Amino acid sequence: MLIPGPDTRVVELRVHGVQGTTPQSLVDAVAAVDVAGDGLGRVVRPADRLRRPAPGPVLQAGGRPVSRVVEGYVWGRMTSGGWAKATWALLFPFSLANVAHWMLPPVRAGSLPARLLGACLRALLRLAALLLTVLLVAQLAVISLDLVAAQCLAPGSACLGGPSWLSGAPWARSAVGMAPIALLLAVLHRVSGVDWRIERKHVPASASGASGLPGAHVATDPDTPALRALH
């Protein structure tokens, strides 16, 4: 059994569910103060009347008092927003294709076979992502162009009751079949181009500690908007 030393402390991290809650209820305190995070995800701690982070109750371990810090992660704003943010779920398969790149093994420096293998794997991932896009468009094209435009709207078909001029005009039926495809491409382009503006809050150095939290100094990649638009 490990015996806690004089510098031992416990950090209790609490994360709420999908329905969300208030920061005060999450950390079981009258008031809470932000110690890290941004406008979408925040790390909060119990606070005193002067809005200063307050320590949690002391634990007893091995006959010694161990300090405890209670923190809560508030992420309710990630699931709330307009229709464009909600339709981000349409890009989930493409997100998996992008994340798969980071699962590739590291390339050994100075090894030609390793570099060739890495280039082949990256090319295969790009090809798979391209085929995923083609598959999505092709499935919609089969439904809209083949089933609806070519079969249901064909002359003499009783599938859909449309005007006679539409059944007798192949160009009009093709336009009707292409409309869902164009709409899908427009929606994907609109959703992929959504820019989440995050209002970063200034956290005092005394609240976040001398060393800070992991990931506190991570900066956004400037190439992210260009890569997102390219996808």
Coordinates of N, CA and C in Angstrom, one line a residue:
M1 N 0.8 -1.2 0.0 CA 0.0 0.0 0.0 C 0.9 1.2 0.0
L2 N 0.6 2.2 -0.9 CA 1.3 3.4 -1.0 C 0.9 4.4 0.1
I3 N 1.9 4.9 0.7 CA 1.7 5.9 1.8 C 1.8 7.3 1.2
P4 N 0.8 8.2 1.3 CA 0.9 9.5 0.7 C 2.0 10.3 1.4
G5 N 2.7 11.1 0.6 CA 3.8 11.9 1.2 C 3.2 13.3 1.5
P6 N 4.1 14.2 2.0 CA 3.6 15.5 2.4 C 3.2 16.4 1.2
D7 N 3.6 16.1 0.0 CA 3.2 16.9 -1.2 C 2.1 16.2 -2.0
T8 N 1.5 15.1 -1.5 CA 0.5 14.4 -2.2 C -0.8 15.2 -2.2
R9 N -1.5 15.3 -3.3 CA -2.8 16.0 -3.4 C -3.7 15.2 -4.3
V10 N -5.0 15.4 -4.2 CA -5.9 14.7 -5.0 C -6.7 15.7 -5.8
V11 N -6.8 15.5 -7.1 CA -7.7 16.3 -8.0 C -8.9 15.6 -8.4
E12 N -10.0 16.0 -8.0 CA -11.3 15.3 -8.4 C -11.9 16.1 -9.6
L13 N -12.0 15.4 -10.7 CA -12.6 16.1 -11.9 C -14.0 15.6 -12.1
R14 N -14.9 16.5 -12.2 CA -16.3 16.1 -12.4 C -16.8 16.6 -13.8
V15 N -17.5 15.8 -14.5 CA -18.0 16.1 -15.9 C -19.5 15.8 -15.9
H16 N -20.2 16.8 -16.3 CA -21.7 16.6 -16.3 C -22.1 15.8 -17.6
G17 N -23.4 15.5 -17.6 CA -24.0 14.7 -18.7 C -24.4 15.6 -19.9
V18 N -25.2 15.0 -20.8 CA -25.6 15.7 -22.0 C -26.5 16.8 -21.7
Q19 N -27.4 16.7 -20.7 CA -28.4 17.7 -20.4 C -27.7 19.0 -19.8
G20 N -26.5 18.8 -19.2 CA -25.8 20.0 -18.7 C -26.3 20.4 -17.3
T21 N -25.5 21.3 -16.7 CA -25.9 21.8 -15.4 C -25.1 23.1 -15.2
T22 N -25.3 23.7 -14.0 CA -24.6 24.9 -13.7 C -23.3 24.6 -13.1
P23 N -22.3 25.5 -13.3 CA -21.0 25.2 -12.6 C -21.1 25.0 -11.1
Q24 N -22.0 25.8 -10.5 CA -22.1 25.7 -9.0 C -22.6 24.3 -8.6
S25 N -23.6 23.8 -9.3 CA -24.1 22.5 -9.0 C -23.1 21.4 -9.3
L26 N -22.3 21.6 -10.3 CA -21.3 20.6 -10.6 C -20.2 20.4 -9.6
V27 N -19.8 21.5 -8.9 CA -18.8 21.4 -7.9 C -19.3 21.5 -6.5
D28 N -20.6 21.5 -6.4 CA -21.3 21.5 -5.1 C -20.8 22.7 -4.2
A29 N -21.0 23.9 -4.8 CA -20.5 25.1 -4.2 C -21.5 26.2 -4.4
V30 N -21.5 27.3 -3.6 CA -22.4 28.4 -3.8 C -21.9 29.2 -5.0
A31 N -20.6 29.3 -5.2 CA -20.1 30.1 -6.3 C -19.0 29.2 -7.0
A32 N -18.7 29.5 -8.3 CA -17.7 28.8 -9.0 C -16.9 29.8 -9.9
V33 N -15.7 29.6 -10.1 CA -14.8 30.5 -10.9 C -14.1 29.7 -12.0
D34 N -13.9 30.3 -13.1 CA -13.2 29.6 -14.2 C -11.7 29.7 -13.9
V35 N -11.0 28.5 -14.2 CA -9.6 28.5 -14.0 C -8.9 28.1 -15.3
A36 N -9.6 27.6 -16.3 CA -9.1 27.3 -17.6 C -10.2 27.1 -18.6
G37 N -9.8 27.0 -19.9 CA -10.8 26.8 -20.9 C -11.1 28.0 -21.7
D38 N -12.2 27.9 -22.5 CA -12.6 29.0 -23.4 C -14.1 29.1 -23.4
G39 N -14.7 29.6 -24.5 CA -16.1 29.8 -24.5 C -16.9 28.6 -24.7
L40 N -16.3 27.5 -25.2 CA -17.0 26.2 -25.4 C -16.9 25.2 -24.2
G41 N -15.7 25.1 -23.7 CA -15.4 24.2 -22.6 C -14.6 24.9 -21.5
R42 N -15.1 24.8 -20.3 CA -14.5 25.5 -19.2 C -14.2 24.6 -18.0
V43 N -13.1 24.8 -17.3 CA -12.8 24.1 -16.1 C -13.0 25.1 -15.0
V44 N -13.9 24.7 -14.0 CA -14.3 25.6 -12.9 C -13.9 24.9 -11.6
R45 N -13.7 25.8 -10.6 CA -13.5 25.3 -9.2 C -14.4 26.1 -8.3
P46 N -14.6 25.5 -7.1 CA -15.4 26.3 -6.1 C -14.7 27.6 -5.7
A47 N -15.5 28.6 -5.4 CA -14.9 29.9 -5.2 C -15.5 30.5 -3.9
D48 N -14.7 31.4 -3.2 CA -15.2 32.0 -2.0 C -15.9 33.3 -2.4
R49 N -16.2 34.1 -1.4 CA -17.0 35.3 -1.7 C -16.2 36.3 -2.5
L50 N -14.9 36.2 -2.6 CA -14.1 37.2 -3.4 C -13.8 36.6 -4.7
R51 N -14.5 35.5 -5.1 CA -14.3 34.9 -6.4 C -12.9 34.3 -6.6
R52 N -12.4 33.8 -5.5 CA -11.1 33.2 -5.6 C -11.3 31.7 -5.5
P53 N -10.4 30.9 -6.2 CA -10.6 29.4 -6.1 C -10.4 28.9 -4.7
A54 N -11.3 28.1 -4.2 CA -11.3 27.6 -2.8 C -10.9 26.1 -2.9
P55 N -10.1 25.7 -1.9 CA -9.7 24.3 -1.8 C -10.9 23.4 -1.4
G56 N -10.8 22.1 -1.8 CA -11.9 21.2 -1.4 C -11.7 20.6 0.0
P57 N -12.6 19.8 0.4 CA -12.4 19.2 1.7 C -11.2 18.3 1.8
V58 N -10.6 18.2 2.9 CA -9.4 17.4 3.2 C -9.8 16.0 3.3
L59 N -9.0 15.1 2.6 CA -9.2 13.7 2.7 C -8.2 13.1 3.8
Q60 N -8.6 11.9 4.3 CA -7.7 11.2 5.2 C -7.3 9.9 4.5
A61 N -6.0 9.8 4.4 CA -5.4 8.6 3.7 C -4.2 8.2 4.5
G62 N -4.2 7.0 5.0 CA -3.1 6.5 5.8 C -2.8 7.2 7.1
G63 N -3.8 7.8 7.6 CA -3.7 8.6 8.8 C -3.1 10.0 8.6
R64 N -3.0 10.4 7.4 CA -2.5 11.7 7.0 C -3.5 12.5 6.3
P65 N -3.6 13.8 6.5 CA -4.6 14.6 5.7 C -4.0 14.9 4.3
V66 N -4.8 14.7 3.3 CA -4.4 14.9 1.9 C -5.4 16.0 1.3
S67 N -4.8 17.0 0.8 CA -5.6 18.1 0.2 C -6.3 17.6 -1.1
R68 N -7.5 18.1 -1.3 CA -8.2 17.7 -2.5 C -8.7 19.0 -3.2
V69 N -8.6 19.0 -4.5 CA -9.0 20.0 -5.4 C -10.2 19.5 -6.2
V70 N -11.3 20.1 -6.1 CA -12.5 19.8 -6.9 C -12.6 20.7 -8.1
E71 N -12.6 20.0 -9.3 CA -12.7 20.8 -10.6 C -13.9 20.2 -11.4
G72 N -14.5 21.0 -12.1 CA -15.6 20.6 -13.0 C -15.4 21.0 -14.4
Y73 N -15.7 20.2 -15.4 CA -15.6 20.5 -16.8 C -17.0 20.8 -17.4
V74 N -17.2 22.0 -17.8 CA -18.5 22.4 -18.3 C -18.4 22.5 -19.8
W75 N -19.1 21.7 -20.5 CA -19.0 21.6 -22.0 C -20.4 21.7 -22.6
G76 N -21.4 22.3 -21.9 CA -22.7 22.4 -22.5 C -22.9 23.2 -23.8
R77 N -22.0 24.2 -24.0 CA -22.1 25.0 -25.2 C -21.6 24.2 -26.4
M78 N -21.0 23.1 -26.3 CA -20.6 22.3 -27.5 C -21.7 21.7 -28.2
T79 N -22.8 21.5 -27.5 CA -24.0 20.8 -28.1 C -25.1 21.8 -28.3
S80 N -24.9 23.0 -28.1 CA -26.0 24.0 -28.3 C -25.5 25.0 -29.3
G81 N -26.5 25.4 -30.2 CA -26.2 26.3 -31.2 C -27.2 26.3 -32.4
G82 N -26.9 26.8 -33.5 CA -27.8 26.9 -34.6 C -27.8 25.5 -35.4
W83 N -28.6 25.6 -36.5 CA -28.7 24.4 -37.3 C -27.4 23.9 -37.9
A84 N -26.6 24.9 -38.3 CA -25.3 24.5 -38.9 C -24.4 23.7 -38.0
K85 N -24.4 24.1 -36.7 CA -23.6 23.3 -35.7 C -24.2 21.9 -35.5
A86 N -25.5 21.8 -35.5 CA -26.2 20.5 -35.4 C -25.9 19.6 -36.5
T87 N -25.8 20.1 -37.7 CA -25.6 19.2 -38.9 C -24.1 18.8 -39.0
W88 N -23.3 19.2 -38.1 CA -21.9 18.7 -38.1 C -21.8 17.2 -38.0
A89 N -22.9 16.6 -37.5 CA -22.9 15.1 -37.5 C -22.8 14.5 -38.9
L90 N -23.2 15.2 -39.9 CA -23.1 14.7 -41.3 C -21.6 14.5 -41.7
L91 N -20.7 15.3 -41.0 CA -19.3 15.2 -41.4 C -18.6 14.2 -40.5
F92 N -19.3 13.4 -39.7 CA -18.6 12.5 -38.8 C -17.8 11.4 -39.5
P93 N -18.3 10.8 -40.6 CA -17.5 9.8 -41.3 C -16.2 10.5 -41.9
F94 N -16.4 11.7 -42.4 CA -15.2 12.4 -42.9 C -14.2 12.7 -41.8
S95 N -14.7 13.0 -40.6 CA -13.8 13.3 -39.5 C -13.0 12.0 -39.1
L96 N -13.7 10.9 -39.2 CA -12.9 9.6 -38.9 C -11.8 9.4 -39.9
A97 N -12.1 9.8 -41.2 CA -11.0 9.7 -42.2 C -9.9 10.6 -41.9
N98 N -10.2 11.8 -41.4 CA -9.1 12.7 -41.1 C -8.3 12.3 -39.8
V99 N -9.0 11.7 -38.8 CA -8.4 11.3 -37.6 C -7.5 10.1 -37.9
A100 N -7.9 9.3 -38.9 CA -7.1 8.1 -39.2 C -5.6 8.4 -39.5
H101 N -5.4 9.6 -40.0 CA -4.0 9.9 -40.4 C -3.1 9.9 -39.1
W102 N -3.6 10.3 -38.0 CA -2.8 10.3 -36.8 C -2.6 9.0 -36.2
M103 N -3.2 7.9 -36.7 CA -2.9 6.6 -36.3 C -1.8 5.9 -37.0
L104 N -1.2 6.6 -38.0 CA -0.1 6.0 -38.8 C 1.1 5.9 -37.9
P105 N 1.9 4.9 -38.0 CA 3.2 4.8 -37.2 C 4.1 5.9 -37.6
P106 N 5.0 6.4 -36.7 CA 6.0 7.4 -37.1 C 7.0 6.9 -38.1
V107 N 7.4 7.8 -38.9 CA 8.4 7.4 -39.9 C 9.8 7.6 -39.3
R108 N 10.6 6.5 -39.4 CA 11.9 6.6 -38.9 C 12.8 7.5 -39.8
A109 N 13.5 8.4 -39.1 CA 14.4 9.3 -39.9 C 15.5 8.6 -40.5
G110 N 15.8 8.9 -41.8 CA 16.9 8.4 -42.5 C 16.6 7.0 -43.1
S111 N 15.4 6.5 -43.0 CA 15.1 5.2 -43.6 C 14.2 5.4 -44.8
L112 N 14.8 5.0 -46.0 CA 14.0 5.1 -47.2 C 12.8 4.2 -47.3
P113 N 12.9 2.9 -46.9 CA 11.7 2.1 -46.9 C 10.6 2.6 -46.0
A114 N 10.9 3.2 -44.8 CA 9.9 3.7 -43.9 C 9.3 5.0 -44.5
R115 N 10.0 5.8 -45.2 CA 9.4 7.0 -45.9 C 8.5 6.5 -47.0
L116 N 8.9 5.5 -47.8 CA 8.1 5.0 -48.9 C 6.8 4.4 -48.3
L117 N 6.9 3.6 -47.3 CA 5.7 3.1 -46.7 C 4.8 4.1 -46.1
G118 N 5.3 5.1 -45.5 CA 4.5 6.2 -45.0 C 3.8 7.0 -46.1
A119 N 4.5 7.2 -47.2 CA 3.9 7.9 -48.3 C 2.7 7.1 -48.9
C120 N 2.9 5.7 -49.0 CA 1.9 4.9 -49.5 C 0.7 4.8 -48.6
L121 N 0.9 4.8 -47.3 CA -0.2 4.8 -46.4 C -1.0 6.1 -46.4
R122 N -0.3 7.2 -46.5 CA -1.0 8.5 -46.6 C -1.8 8.6 -47.9
A123 N -1.2 8.1 -49.0 CA -1.9 8.1 -50.3 C -3.2 7.2 -50.2
L124 N -3.1 6.1 -49.5 CA -4.3 5.2 -49.4 C -5.4 5.9 -48.5
L125 N -4.9 6.6 -47.5 CA -5.9 7.3 -46.7 C -6.6 8.4 -47.5
R126 N -5.9 9.1 -48.3 CA -6.5 10.2 -49.1 C -7.5 9.5 -50.1
L127 N -7.0 8.4 -50.7 CA -7.9 7.7 -51.7 C -9.2 7.2 -51.0
A128 N -9.1 6.7 -49.8 CA -10.2 6.2 -49.0 C -11.2 7.4 -48.7
A129 N -10.6 8.5 -48.3 CA -11.5 9.7 -48.0 C -12.2 10.2 -49.3
L130 N -11.5 10.1 -50.4 CA -12.1 10.6 -51.7 C -13.2 9.6 -52.1
L131 N -13.0 8.3 -51.9 CA -14.0 7.3 -52.3 C -15.2 7.4 -51.3
L132 N -15.0 7.9 -50.1 CA -16.1 8.1 -49.2 C -17.0 9.2 -49.7
T133 N -16.4 10.3 -50.2 CA -17.2 11.4 -50.7 C -17.9 10.9 -52.0
V134 N -17.2 10.2 -52.8 CA -17.8 9.7 -54.1 C -19.0 8.7 -53.7
L135 N -18.8 7.9 -52.7 CA -19.9 7.0 -52.3 C -21.1 7.7 -51.8
L136 N -20.9 8.8 -51.1 CA -22.1 9.5 -50.6 C -22.8 10.2 -51.7
V137 N -22.1 10.8 -52.7 CA -22.8 11.4 -53.8 C -23.4 10.4 -54.7
A138 N -22.7 9.3 -54.9 CA -23.3 8.2 -55.8 C -24.6 7.6 -55.2
Q139 N -24.6 7.4 -53.9 CA -25.8 6.9 -53.3 C -27.0 7.8 -53.5
L140 N -26.8 9.1 -53.3 CA -27.9 10.1 -53.5 C -28.2 10.2 -55.0
A141 N -27.2 10.0 -55.9 CA -27.5 10.1 -57.3 C -28.4 8.9 -57.7
V142 N -28.2 7.8 -57.2 CA -29.0 6.6 -57.5 C -30.4 6.8 -57.1
I143 N -30.6 7.4 -56.0 CA -32.0 7.7 -55.5 C -32.7 8.8 -56.3
S144 N -32.0 9.9 -56.5 CA -32.6 11.1 -57.1 C -32.7 11.0 -58.6
L145 N -31.6 10.5 -59.3 CA -31.5 10.5 -60.7 C -32.2 9.2 -61.3
D146 N -31.9 8.1 -60.7 CA -32.4 6.8 -61.2 C -33.8 6.5 -60.8
L147 N -34.0 6.4 -59.4 CA -35.4 6.0 -59.0 C -36.4 7.1 -59.2
V148 N -36.1 8.4 -58.9 CA -37.1 9.5 -59.0 C -37.2 10.0 -60.4
A149 N -36.0 10.5 -61.0 CA -36.1 11.2 -62.3 C -36.3 10.2 -63.4
A150 N -35.5 9.1 -63.5 CA -35.6 8.2 -64.6 C -36.8 7.3 -64.6
Q151 N -37.2 6.9 -63.4 CA -38.3 5.8 -63.3 C -39.6 6.4 -62.8
C152 N -39.6 7.1 -61.7 CA -40.9 7.6 -61.2 C -41.5 8.7 -62.0
L153 N -40.7 9.5 -62.6 CA -41.2 10.7 -63.4 C -41.2 10.3 -64.9
A154 N -41.0 9.1 -65.3 CA -41.0 8.7 -66.7 C -42.4 8.8 -67.2
P155 N -42.6 9.0 -68.5 CA -43.9 9.0 -69.1 C -44.6 7.6 -68.9
G156 N -45.9 7.7 -68.4 CA -46.7 6.5 -68.2 C -46.5 5.8 -66.9
S157 N -45.6 6.4 -66.0 CA -45.4 5.8 -64.7 C -46.4 6.4 -63.7
A158 N -46.9 5.5 -62.9 CA -47.9 5.9 -61.9 C -47.2 6.1 -60.5
C159 N -45.9 6.1 -60.4 CA -45.2 6.2 -59.2 C -45.4 7.6 -58.5
L160 N -45.2 8.7 -59.2 CA -45.4 10.0 -58.7 C -46.4 10.8 -59.7
G161 N -47.3 11.4 -59.1 CA -48.2 12.2 -59.9 C -47.7 13.5 -60.2
G162 N -47.1 13.8 -61.3 CA -46.5 15.0 -61.7 C -47.2 15.6 -62.9
P163 N -46.9 16.8 -63.3 CA -47.4 17.4 -64.5 C -46.9 16.7 -65.7
S164 N -47.7 16.8 -66.8 CA -47.4 16.1 -68.0 C -46.2 16.7 -68.7
W165 N -46.0 18.0 -68.6 CA -44.8 18.6 -69.2 C -43.5 18.1 -68.6
L166 N -43.6 17.8 -67.3 CA -42.4 17.3 -66.6 C -42.0 15.9 -67.1
S167 N -43.0 15.1 -67.3 CA -42.7 13.7 -67.7 C -42.2 13.7 -69.1
G168 N -42.7 14.6 -70.0 CA -42.3 14.6 -71.4 C -41.0 15.4 -71.6
A169 N -40.4 16.0 -70.6 CA -39.2 16.8 -70.8 C -38.0 16.1 -70.1
P170 N -37.1 15.5 -70.8 CA -36.0 14.8 -70.1 C -35.1 15.8 -69.4
W171 N -34.9 17.0 -69.9 CA -34.0 17.9 -69.3 C -34.6 18.4 -67.9
A172 N -35.9 18.5 -67.9 CA -36.6 18.9 -66.6 C -36.5 17.8 -65.6
R173 N -36.6 16.5 -66.0 CA -36.5 15.4 -65.0 C -35.0 15.3 -64.6
S174 N -34.1 15.6 -65.4 CA -32.7 15.6 -65.0 C -32.4 16.7 -64.0
A175 N -33.0 17.8 -64.2 CA -32.8 19.0 -63.3 C -33.4 18.6 -61.9
V176 N -34.6 18.0 -61.9 CA -35.2 17.6 -60.7 C -34.3 16.6 -59.9
G177 N -33.7 15.6 -60.7 CA -32.8 14.7 -60.1 C -31.5 15.2 -59.6
M178 N -31.0 16.3 -60.2 CA -29.8 16.9 -59.8 C -30.0 17.9 -58.6
A179 N -31.2 18.3 -58.4 CA -31.4 19.3 -57.3 C -31.0 18.7 -55.9
P180 N -31.4 17.5 -55.5 CA -30.9 17.0 -54.2 C -29.4 16.9 -54.1
I181 N -28.8 16.5 -55.2 CA -27.3 16.4 -55.2 C -26.7 17.8 -55.0
A182 N -27.2 18.8 -55.7 CA -26.7 20.2 -55.5 C -26.9 20.7 -54.1
L183 N -28.1 20.3 -53.6 CA -28.5 20.7 -52.2 C -27.5 20.1 -51.2
L184 N -27.2 18.8 -51.4 CA -26.3 18.1 -50.5 C -24.9 18.8 -50.5
L185 N -24.4 19.0 -51.7 CA -23.1 19.7 -51.8 C -23.1 21.1 -51.1
A186 N -24.2 21.8 -51.3 CA -24.3 23.1 -50.7 C -24.3 23.0 -49.2
V187 N -25.1 22.1 -48.6 CA -25.2 21.9 -47.2 C -23.8 21.5 -46.6
L188 N -23.1 20.5 -47.3 CA -21.8 20.1 -46.8 C -20.8 21.3 -46.8
H189 N -20.9 22.1 -47.9 CA -20.0 23.2 -48.0 C -20.3 24.2 -46.9
R190 N -21.6 24.4 -46.7 CA -21.9 25.4 -45.6 C -21.5 24.9 -44.3
V191 N -21.8 23.7 -44.0 CA -21.4 23.2 -42.6 C -19.9 23.1 -42.4
S192 N -19.2 22.7 -43.4 CA -17.7 22.6 -43.3 C -17.1 24.0 -43.2
G193 N -17.8 25.0 -43.6 CA -17.2 26.4 -43.6 C -17.6 27.2 -42.3
V194 N -18.3 26.5 -41.4 CA -18.8 27.2 -40.2 C -17.5 27.5 -39.3
D195 N -17.4 28.8 -38.9 CA -16.3 29.2 -38.1 C -16.8 29.4 -36.7
W196 N -16.4 28.6 -35.7 CA -16.8 28.8 -34.3 C -15.9 29.9 -33.7
R197 N -16.5 31.0 -33.4 CA -15.7 32.1 -32.8 C -15.8 31.9 -31.3
I198 N -14.6 31.6 -30.7 CA -14.5 31.3 -29.3 C -14.0 32.6 -28.5
E199 N -14.8 33.0 -27.6 CA -14.4 34.1 -26.7 C -13.5 33.6 -25.6
R200 N -12.2 33.8 -25.8 CA -11.3 33.3 -24.8 C -11.3 34.3 -23.6
K201 N -11.3 33.7 -22.4 CA -11.3 34.5 -21.2 C -9.9 34.5 -20.6
H202 N -9.6 35.6 -20.0 CA -8.3 35.8 -19.4 C -8.4 35.2 -18.0
V203 N -7.5 34.2 -17.7 CA -7.5 33.6 -16.4 C -6.2 34.1 -15.7
P204 N -6.4 34.6 -14.5 CA -5.2 35.1 -13.7 C -4.2 33.9 -13.4
A205 N -2.9 34.3 -13.4 CA -1.9 33.3 -13.1 C -2.1 32.6 -11.8
S206 N -2.6 33.3 -10.8 CA -2.7 32.8 -9.5 C -3.8 31.7 -9.5
A207 N -4.8 31.8 -10.3 CA -5.9 30.9 -10.3 C -5.5 29.6 -11.0
S208 N -4.8 29.7 -12.1 CA -4.4 28.5 -12.9 C -3.2 27.8 -12.3
G209 N -2.4 28.4 -11.4 CA -1.3 27.8 -10.9 C 0.0 28.2 -11.7
A210 N 1.1 27.9 -11.1 CA 2.4 28.2 -11.7 C 2.6 27.4 -13.0
S211 N 2.3 26.1 -12.9 CA 2.6 25.2 -14.1 C 1.4 25.2 -15.1
G212 N 0.2 25.6 -14.7 CA -0.9 25.6 -15.6 C -1.4 24.2 -15.8
L213 N -2.5 24.1 -16.5 CA -3.1 22.8 -16.8 C -2.6 22.2 -18.1
P214 N -2.6 20.9 -18.3 CA -2.2 20.4 -19.6 C -3.0 20.9 -20.8
G215 N -2.3 21.3 -21.8 CA -3.0 21.8 -23.0 C -3.3 23.3 -22.9
A216 N -2.9 24.0 -21.9 CA -3.2 25.4 -21.7 C -2.5 26.3 -22.7
H217 N -1.4 25.8 -23.2 CA -0.6 26.6 -24.2 C -0.7 26.1 -25.6
V218 N -1.7 25.3 -25.9 CA -1.9 24.7 -27.2 C -2.5 25.8 -28.1
A219 N -2.0 26.1 -29.2 CA -2.5 27.1 -30.1 C -3.2 26.5 -31.3
T220 N -4.1 27.2 -31.9 CA -4.8 26.7 -33.1 C -4.0 26.7 -34.3
D221 N -4.0 25.6 -35.1 CA -3.3 25.5 -36.3 C -3.8 26.5 -37.3
P222 N -2.9 27.4 -37.8 CA -3.4 28.4 -38.8 C -3.9 27.7 -40.1
D223 N -3.5 26.5 -40.4 CA -4.0 25.9 -41.6 C -5.3 25.2 -41.5
T224 N -5.9 25.2 -40.3 CA -7.2 24.5 -40.1 C -8.3 25.0 -41.0
P225 N -8.5 26.4 -41.2 CA -9.6 26.8 -42.1 C -9.4 26.4 -43.5
A226 N -8.2 26.4 -44.0 CA -7.9 26.0 -45.4 C -8.2 24.6 -45.6
L227 N -7.7 23.7 -44.6 CA -8.0 22.3 -44.8 C -9.5 22.0 -44.7
R228 N -10.2 22.7 -43.8 CA -11.6 22.4 -43.7 C -12.3 22.8 -45.0
A229 N -12.0 23.9 -45.6 CA -12.6 24.3 -46.8 C -12.3 23.3 -47.9
L230 N -11.1 22.8 -47.9 CA -10.6 21.9 -49.0 C -11.4 20.6 -48.9
H231 N -11.7 20.1 -47.6 CA -12.5 18.9 -47.5 C -13.9 19.1 -47.9

